[in-house]
Coordinates of C-alpha atoms in Angstrom, one line a residue:
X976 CA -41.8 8.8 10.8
X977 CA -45.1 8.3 9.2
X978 CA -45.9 6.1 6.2
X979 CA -47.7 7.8 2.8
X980 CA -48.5 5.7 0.2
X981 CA -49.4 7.7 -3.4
X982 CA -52.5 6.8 -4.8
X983 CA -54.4 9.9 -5.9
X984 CA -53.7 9.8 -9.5
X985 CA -56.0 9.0 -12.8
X986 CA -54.5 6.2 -14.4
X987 CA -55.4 7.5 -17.5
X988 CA -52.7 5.5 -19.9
X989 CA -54.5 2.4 -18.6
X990 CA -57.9 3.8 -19.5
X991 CA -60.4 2.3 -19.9
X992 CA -59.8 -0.7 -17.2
X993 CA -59.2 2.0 -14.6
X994 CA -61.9 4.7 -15.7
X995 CA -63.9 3.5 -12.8
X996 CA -61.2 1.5 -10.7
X997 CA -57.7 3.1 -9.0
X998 CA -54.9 1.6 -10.4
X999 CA -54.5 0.6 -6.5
X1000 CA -56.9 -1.8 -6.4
X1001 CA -56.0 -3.8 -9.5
X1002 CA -55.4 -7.6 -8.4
X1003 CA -52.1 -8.7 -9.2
X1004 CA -52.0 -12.8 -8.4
X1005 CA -54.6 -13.4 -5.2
X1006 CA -54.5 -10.0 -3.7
X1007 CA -54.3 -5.9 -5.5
X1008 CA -51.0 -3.5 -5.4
X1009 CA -52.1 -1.8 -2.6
X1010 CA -51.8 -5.3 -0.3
X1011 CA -48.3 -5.9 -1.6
X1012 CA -47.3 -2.3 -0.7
X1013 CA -49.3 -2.9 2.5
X1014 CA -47.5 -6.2 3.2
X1015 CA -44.2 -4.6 3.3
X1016 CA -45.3 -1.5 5.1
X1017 CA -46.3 -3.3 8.1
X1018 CA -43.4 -5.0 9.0
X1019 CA -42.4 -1.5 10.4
X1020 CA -45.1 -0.5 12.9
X1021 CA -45.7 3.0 11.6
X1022 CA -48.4 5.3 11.0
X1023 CA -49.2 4.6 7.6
X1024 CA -52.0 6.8 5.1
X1025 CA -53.4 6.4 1.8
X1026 CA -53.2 9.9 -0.1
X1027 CA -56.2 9.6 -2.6
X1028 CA -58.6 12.1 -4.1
X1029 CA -62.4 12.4 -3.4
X1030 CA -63.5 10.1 -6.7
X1031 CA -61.8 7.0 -4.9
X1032 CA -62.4 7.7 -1.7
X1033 CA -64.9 5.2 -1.2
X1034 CA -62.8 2.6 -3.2
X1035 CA -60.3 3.1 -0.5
X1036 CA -62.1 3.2 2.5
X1037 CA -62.8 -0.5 2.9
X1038 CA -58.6 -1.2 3.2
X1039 CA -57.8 1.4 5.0
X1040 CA -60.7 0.0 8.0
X1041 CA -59.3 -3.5 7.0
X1042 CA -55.6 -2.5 7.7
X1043 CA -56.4 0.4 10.0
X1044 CA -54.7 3.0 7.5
X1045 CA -55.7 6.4 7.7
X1046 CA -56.8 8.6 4.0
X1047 CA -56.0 11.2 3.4
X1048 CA -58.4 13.2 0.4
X1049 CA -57.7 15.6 -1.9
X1050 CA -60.8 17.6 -3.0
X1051 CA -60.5 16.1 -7.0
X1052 CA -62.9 14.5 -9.1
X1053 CA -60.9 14.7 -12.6
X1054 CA -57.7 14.0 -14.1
X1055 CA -57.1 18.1 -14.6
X1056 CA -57.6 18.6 -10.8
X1057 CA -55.4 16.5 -9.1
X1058 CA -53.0 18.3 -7.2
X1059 CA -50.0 15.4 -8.2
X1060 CA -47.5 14.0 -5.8
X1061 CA -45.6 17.1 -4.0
X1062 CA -49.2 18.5 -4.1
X1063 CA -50.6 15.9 -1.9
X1064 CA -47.7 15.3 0.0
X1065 CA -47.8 19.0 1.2
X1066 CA -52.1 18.4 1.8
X1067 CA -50.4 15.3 3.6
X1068 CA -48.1 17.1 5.8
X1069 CA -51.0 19.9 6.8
X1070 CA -53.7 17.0 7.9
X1071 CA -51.1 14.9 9.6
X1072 CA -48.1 17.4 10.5
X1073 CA -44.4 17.5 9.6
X1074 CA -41.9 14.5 9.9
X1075 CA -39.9 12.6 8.2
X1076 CA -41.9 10.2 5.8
X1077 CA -41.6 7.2 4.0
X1078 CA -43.2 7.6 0.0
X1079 CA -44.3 4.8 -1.2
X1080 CA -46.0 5.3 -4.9
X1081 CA -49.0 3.3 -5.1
X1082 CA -48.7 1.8 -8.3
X1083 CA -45.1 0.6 -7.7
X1084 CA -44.4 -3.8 -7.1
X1085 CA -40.7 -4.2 -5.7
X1086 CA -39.1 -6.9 -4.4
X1087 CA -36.6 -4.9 -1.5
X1088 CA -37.7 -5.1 2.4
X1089 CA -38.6 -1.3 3.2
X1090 CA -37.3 -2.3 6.8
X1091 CA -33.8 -2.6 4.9
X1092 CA -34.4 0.4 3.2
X1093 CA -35.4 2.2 6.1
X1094 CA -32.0 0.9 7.4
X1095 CA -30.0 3.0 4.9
X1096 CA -31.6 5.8 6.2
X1097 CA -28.8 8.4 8.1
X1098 CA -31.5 11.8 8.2
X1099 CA -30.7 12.9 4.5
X1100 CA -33.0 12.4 1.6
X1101 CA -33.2 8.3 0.2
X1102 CA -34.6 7.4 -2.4
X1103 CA -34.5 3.7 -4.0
X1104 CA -32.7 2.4 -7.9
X1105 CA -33.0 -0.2 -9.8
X1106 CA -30.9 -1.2 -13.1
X1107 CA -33.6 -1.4 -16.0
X1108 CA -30.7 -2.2 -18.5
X1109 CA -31.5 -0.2 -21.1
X1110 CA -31.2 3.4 -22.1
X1111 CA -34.1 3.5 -23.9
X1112 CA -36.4 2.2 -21.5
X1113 CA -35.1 4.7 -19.1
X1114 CA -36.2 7.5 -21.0
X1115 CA -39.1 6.9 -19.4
X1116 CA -38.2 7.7 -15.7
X1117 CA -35.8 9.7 -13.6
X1118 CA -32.4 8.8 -14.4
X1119 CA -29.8 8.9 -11.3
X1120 CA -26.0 8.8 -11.4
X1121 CA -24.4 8.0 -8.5
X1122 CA -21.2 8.2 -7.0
X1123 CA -20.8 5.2 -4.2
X1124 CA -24.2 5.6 -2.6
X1125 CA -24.4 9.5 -3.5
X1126 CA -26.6 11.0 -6.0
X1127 CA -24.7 13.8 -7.8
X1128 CA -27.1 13.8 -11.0
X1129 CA -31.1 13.0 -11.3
X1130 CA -32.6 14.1 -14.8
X1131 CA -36.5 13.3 -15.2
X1132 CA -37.4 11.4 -18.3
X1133 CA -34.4 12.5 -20.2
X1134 CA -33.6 12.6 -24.0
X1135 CA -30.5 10.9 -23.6
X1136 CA -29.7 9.3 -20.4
X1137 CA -26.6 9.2 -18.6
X1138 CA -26.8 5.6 -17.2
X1139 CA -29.6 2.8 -16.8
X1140 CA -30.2 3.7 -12.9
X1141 CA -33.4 5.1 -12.1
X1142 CA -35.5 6.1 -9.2
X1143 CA -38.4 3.7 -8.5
X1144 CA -41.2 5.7 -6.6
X1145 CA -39.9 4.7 -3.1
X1146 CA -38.3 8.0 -0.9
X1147 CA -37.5 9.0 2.5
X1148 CA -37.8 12.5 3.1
X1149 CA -36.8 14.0 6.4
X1150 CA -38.6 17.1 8.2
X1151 CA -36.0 19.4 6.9
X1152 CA -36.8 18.5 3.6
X1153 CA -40.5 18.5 3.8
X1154 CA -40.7 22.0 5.2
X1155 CA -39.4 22.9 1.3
X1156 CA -42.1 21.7 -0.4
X1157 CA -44.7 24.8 0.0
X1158 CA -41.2 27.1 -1.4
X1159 CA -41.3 24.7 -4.2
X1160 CA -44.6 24.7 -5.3
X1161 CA -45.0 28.4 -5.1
X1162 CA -42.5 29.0 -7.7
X1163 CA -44.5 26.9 -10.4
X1164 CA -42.7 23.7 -10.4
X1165 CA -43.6 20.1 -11.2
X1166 CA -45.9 17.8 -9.3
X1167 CA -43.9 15.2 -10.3
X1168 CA -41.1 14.0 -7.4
X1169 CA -38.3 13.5 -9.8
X1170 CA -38.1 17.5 -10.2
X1171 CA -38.2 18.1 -6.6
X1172 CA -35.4 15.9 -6.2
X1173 CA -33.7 17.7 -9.0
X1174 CA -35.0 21.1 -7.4
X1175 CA -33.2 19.5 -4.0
X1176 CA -29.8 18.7 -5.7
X1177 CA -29.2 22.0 -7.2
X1178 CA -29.5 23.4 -3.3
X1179 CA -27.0 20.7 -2.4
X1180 CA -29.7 19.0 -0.3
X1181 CA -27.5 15.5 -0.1
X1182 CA -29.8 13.0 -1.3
X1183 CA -28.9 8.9 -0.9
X1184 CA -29.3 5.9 -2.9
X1185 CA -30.4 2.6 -2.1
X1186 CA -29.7 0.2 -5.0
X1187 CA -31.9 -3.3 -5.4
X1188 CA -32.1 -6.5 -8.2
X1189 CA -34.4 -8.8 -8.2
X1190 CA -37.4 -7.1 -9.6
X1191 CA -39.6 -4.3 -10.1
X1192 CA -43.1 -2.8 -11.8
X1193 CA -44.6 0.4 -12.5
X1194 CA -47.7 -0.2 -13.4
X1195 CA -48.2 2.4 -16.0
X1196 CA -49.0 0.1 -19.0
X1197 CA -51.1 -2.9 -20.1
X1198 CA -47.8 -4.7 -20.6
X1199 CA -46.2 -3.7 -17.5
X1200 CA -49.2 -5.1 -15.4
X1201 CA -49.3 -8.5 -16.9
X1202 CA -45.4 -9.3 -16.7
X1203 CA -46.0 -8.2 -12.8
X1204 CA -49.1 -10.8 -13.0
X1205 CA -46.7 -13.4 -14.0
X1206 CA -43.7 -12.7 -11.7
X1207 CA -45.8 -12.4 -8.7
X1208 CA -48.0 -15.4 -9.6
X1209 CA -46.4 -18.2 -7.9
X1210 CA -48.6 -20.2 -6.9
X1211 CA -52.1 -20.7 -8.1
X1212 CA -55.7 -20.0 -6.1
X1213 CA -58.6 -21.3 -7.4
X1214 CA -61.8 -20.4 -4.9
X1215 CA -65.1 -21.9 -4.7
X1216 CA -65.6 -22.7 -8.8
X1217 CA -67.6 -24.5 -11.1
X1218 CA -65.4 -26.6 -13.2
X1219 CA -65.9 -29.2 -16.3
X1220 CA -64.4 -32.6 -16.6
X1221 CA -63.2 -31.6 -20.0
X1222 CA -61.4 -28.6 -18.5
X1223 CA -57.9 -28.0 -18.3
X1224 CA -56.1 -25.3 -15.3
X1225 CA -52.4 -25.0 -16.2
X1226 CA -51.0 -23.2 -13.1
X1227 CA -50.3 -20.8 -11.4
X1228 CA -53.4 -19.1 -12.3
X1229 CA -55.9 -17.2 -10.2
X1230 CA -60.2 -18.2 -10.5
X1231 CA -62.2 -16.2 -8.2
X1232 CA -65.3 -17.8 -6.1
X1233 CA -68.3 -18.3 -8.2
X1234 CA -66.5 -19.0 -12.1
X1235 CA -67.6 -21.6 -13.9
X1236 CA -64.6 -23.2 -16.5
X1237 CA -67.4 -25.0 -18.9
X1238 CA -66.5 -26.7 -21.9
X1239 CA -62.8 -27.4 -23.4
X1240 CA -61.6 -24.2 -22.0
X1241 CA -57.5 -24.3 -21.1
X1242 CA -56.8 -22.2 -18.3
X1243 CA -52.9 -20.8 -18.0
X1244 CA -50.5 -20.5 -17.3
X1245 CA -50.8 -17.0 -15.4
X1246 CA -54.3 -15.8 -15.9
X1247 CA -56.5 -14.2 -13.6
X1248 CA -60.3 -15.2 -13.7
X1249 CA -62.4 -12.9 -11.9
X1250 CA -65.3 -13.4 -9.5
X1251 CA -68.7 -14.7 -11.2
X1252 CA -67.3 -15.1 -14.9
X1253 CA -67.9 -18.1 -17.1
X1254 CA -65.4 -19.2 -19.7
X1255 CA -66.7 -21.9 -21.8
X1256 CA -64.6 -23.4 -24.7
X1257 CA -61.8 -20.8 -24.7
X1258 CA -58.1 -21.0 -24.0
X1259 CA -56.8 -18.0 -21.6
X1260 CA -53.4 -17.3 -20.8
X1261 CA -51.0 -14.7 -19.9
X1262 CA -54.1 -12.5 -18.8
X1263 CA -56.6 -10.8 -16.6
X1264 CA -60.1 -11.1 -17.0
X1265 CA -62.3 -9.2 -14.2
X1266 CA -65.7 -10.1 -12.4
X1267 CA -69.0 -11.1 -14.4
X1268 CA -67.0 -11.3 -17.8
X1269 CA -68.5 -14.1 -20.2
X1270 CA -65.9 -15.5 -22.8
X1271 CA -67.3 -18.4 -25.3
X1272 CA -65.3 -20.0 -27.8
X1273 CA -62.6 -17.3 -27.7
X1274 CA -58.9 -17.2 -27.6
X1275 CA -56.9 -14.4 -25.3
X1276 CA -53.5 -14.1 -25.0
X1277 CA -51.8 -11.2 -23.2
X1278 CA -55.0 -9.5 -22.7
X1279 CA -56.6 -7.5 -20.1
X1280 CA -60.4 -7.5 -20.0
X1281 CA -62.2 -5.3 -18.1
X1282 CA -65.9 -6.6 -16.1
X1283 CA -69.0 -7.3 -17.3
X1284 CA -68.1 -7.9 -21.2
X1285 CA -69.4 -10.4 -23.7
X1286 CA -66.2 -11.9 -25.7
X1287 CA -67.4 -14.7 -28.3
X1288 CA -65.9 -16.8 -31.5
X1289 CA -62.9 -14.3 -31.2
X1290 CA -59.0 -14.3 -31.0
X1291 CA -57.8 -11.6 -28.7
X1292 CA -54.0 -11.1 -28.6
X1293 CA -51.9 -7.7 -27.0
X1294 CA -55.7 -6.0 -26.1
X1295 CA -57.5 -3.8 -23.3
X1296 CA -61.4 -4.3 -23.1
X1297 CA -63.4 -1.9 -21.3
X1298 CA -65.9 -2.6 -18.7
X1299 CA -69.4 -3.4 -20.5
X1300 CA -67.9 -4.3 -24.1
X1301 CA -69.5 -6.7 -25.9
X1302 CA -68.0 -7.8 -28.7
X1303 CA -68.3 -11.3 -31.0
X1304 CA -67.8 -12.3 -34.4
X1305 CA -70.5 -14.3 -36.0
X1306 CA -72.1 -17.7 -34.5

């Protein structure tokens, strides 16, 4: 079995924090998504590849030497390119050669072992549930019914859902089943996995289920990133930093080497201060703020704010800063 872990898409709903960054690589408490994932994958010894495309190759390339992953590169630059999951997962299976796999999307936070997982596994399709507890919200993903540990319906994003169960990003697919993706994509079909395992249930391809609690995060949404921030922020890291006496850290919170807390500034609970910023007389909480960011007299609450910006004499609440903004309201 070989290990592929998803991270060849856009990001673009998180635009414009991950213009320039893969959604990967954003740092979620002291480390990014892709060490998490990374974490869990190497408690099982296998080959494991990154499937990225050529605009964040180079992004990549420093983990995968770090961890001694292999990449694998589709030939993209731009959103409209990409080739999408099954797209890359057949480039996957022509570079490295056909298997079983373990798909991991690389966006995803979970709280299951994959070695547990991977025990579940009997040679047919598994893919991993989760509860989200709300019909509404599951609109949003592939929707599974089960019957025991069976999956006899799986309905992408659907207008009204049939139960709160839905797939989560994490699949086993054996040989057999990754021979059919090449029939699948000739005949037009999705990128997206959910409709190839729909496509696989209507040829009676038995797929499994493997449910878990506890939690988990796609990171498709400012407000999806930061509630992962506070559930995996358990305890706080605070590197090599410049710090006033009249400061306050309230943790867990996260401060990079080289920030300097100046001034009256409260920071936390869960906030993430990036590498070189300076915060001086501001109160952050329940956000991220990324490398050489300078925020004076400023409030930010639930707030993600991208690197290199000027915030100053502002309230930020609920907002996404891109890289290089400066923005202030009068001295």
């Amino acid at each position: 079995m070989k290990v592929l872990i998803m991270a060849g898409g856009y990001a673009t709903r998180l635009w414009p924090i991950t213009k320039d960054n893969p959604k990967a690589l954003l740092p979620v408490g002291d480390r990014v998504i892709l060490e998490h994932i990374i974490e869990k994958v190497s408690d099982l010894g296998l080959d494991t590849y990154i499937s990225t495309n050529r605009f964040f190759e180079g992004h990549f390339k420093p983990y995968a030497e770090k961890y001694d992953i292999g990449l694998v590169v589709e030939d993209t630059l731009h959103e409209e390119e990409k080739l999408g999951t099954i797209g890359a997962m057949k480039k996957a299976v022509e570079e490295l050669g056909l298997d079983d796999y373990l798909v991991v999307a690389g966006d995803n936070l979970f709280s299951f072992s994959l070695k547990d997982f991977l025990d579940r596994y009997d040679g047919n399709t598994l893919i991993a549930v989760y509860d989200v507890g709300d019909l509404e919200l599951a609109k949003r993903y592939g929707v599974v019914v089960l019957e025991g540990d069976r999956v006899v319906s799986f309905e992408e994003k659907p207008a009204l859902p049939r139960s709160t169960l839905v797939s989560t990003g994490v699949y086993v697919f054996p040989e057999r089943v990754m021979k059919l993706i090449e029939e699948y994509l000739s005949n037009g079909n999705h990128d997206s996995p959910g409709y190839f395992i729909q496509w696989l249930l209507e040829r009676d391809e038995p797929i499994k289920a493997y449910r878990f609690s506890d939690y988990w995060y796609d990171i498709g949404s400012a407000d999806s990133y930061l509630e992962a921030l506070k559930t995996l922020l358990k305890e706080s890291t605070i590197e090599e930093i410049q710090i006033s006496p009249y400061a306050k850290i309230i943790p867990p919170v996260v401060i990079k080497r080289g920030a300097k807390i100046l001034g009256r500034s409260i920071i936390g609970p869960f906030a993430y201060i990036g590498e070189d910023c300076v915060i001086e007389n501001s109160d952050i909480s329940d956000s991220i703020v990324f490398r050489k960011t300078v925020i004076r007299n400023s409030t930010i609450w639930r707030s993600i704010i991208d690197e290199k910006c000027e915030i100053r004499n502002l309230e930020l609440r609920k907002s996404l800063v891109g890289g290089h903004a400066k923005i202030q309201r009068g001295e």
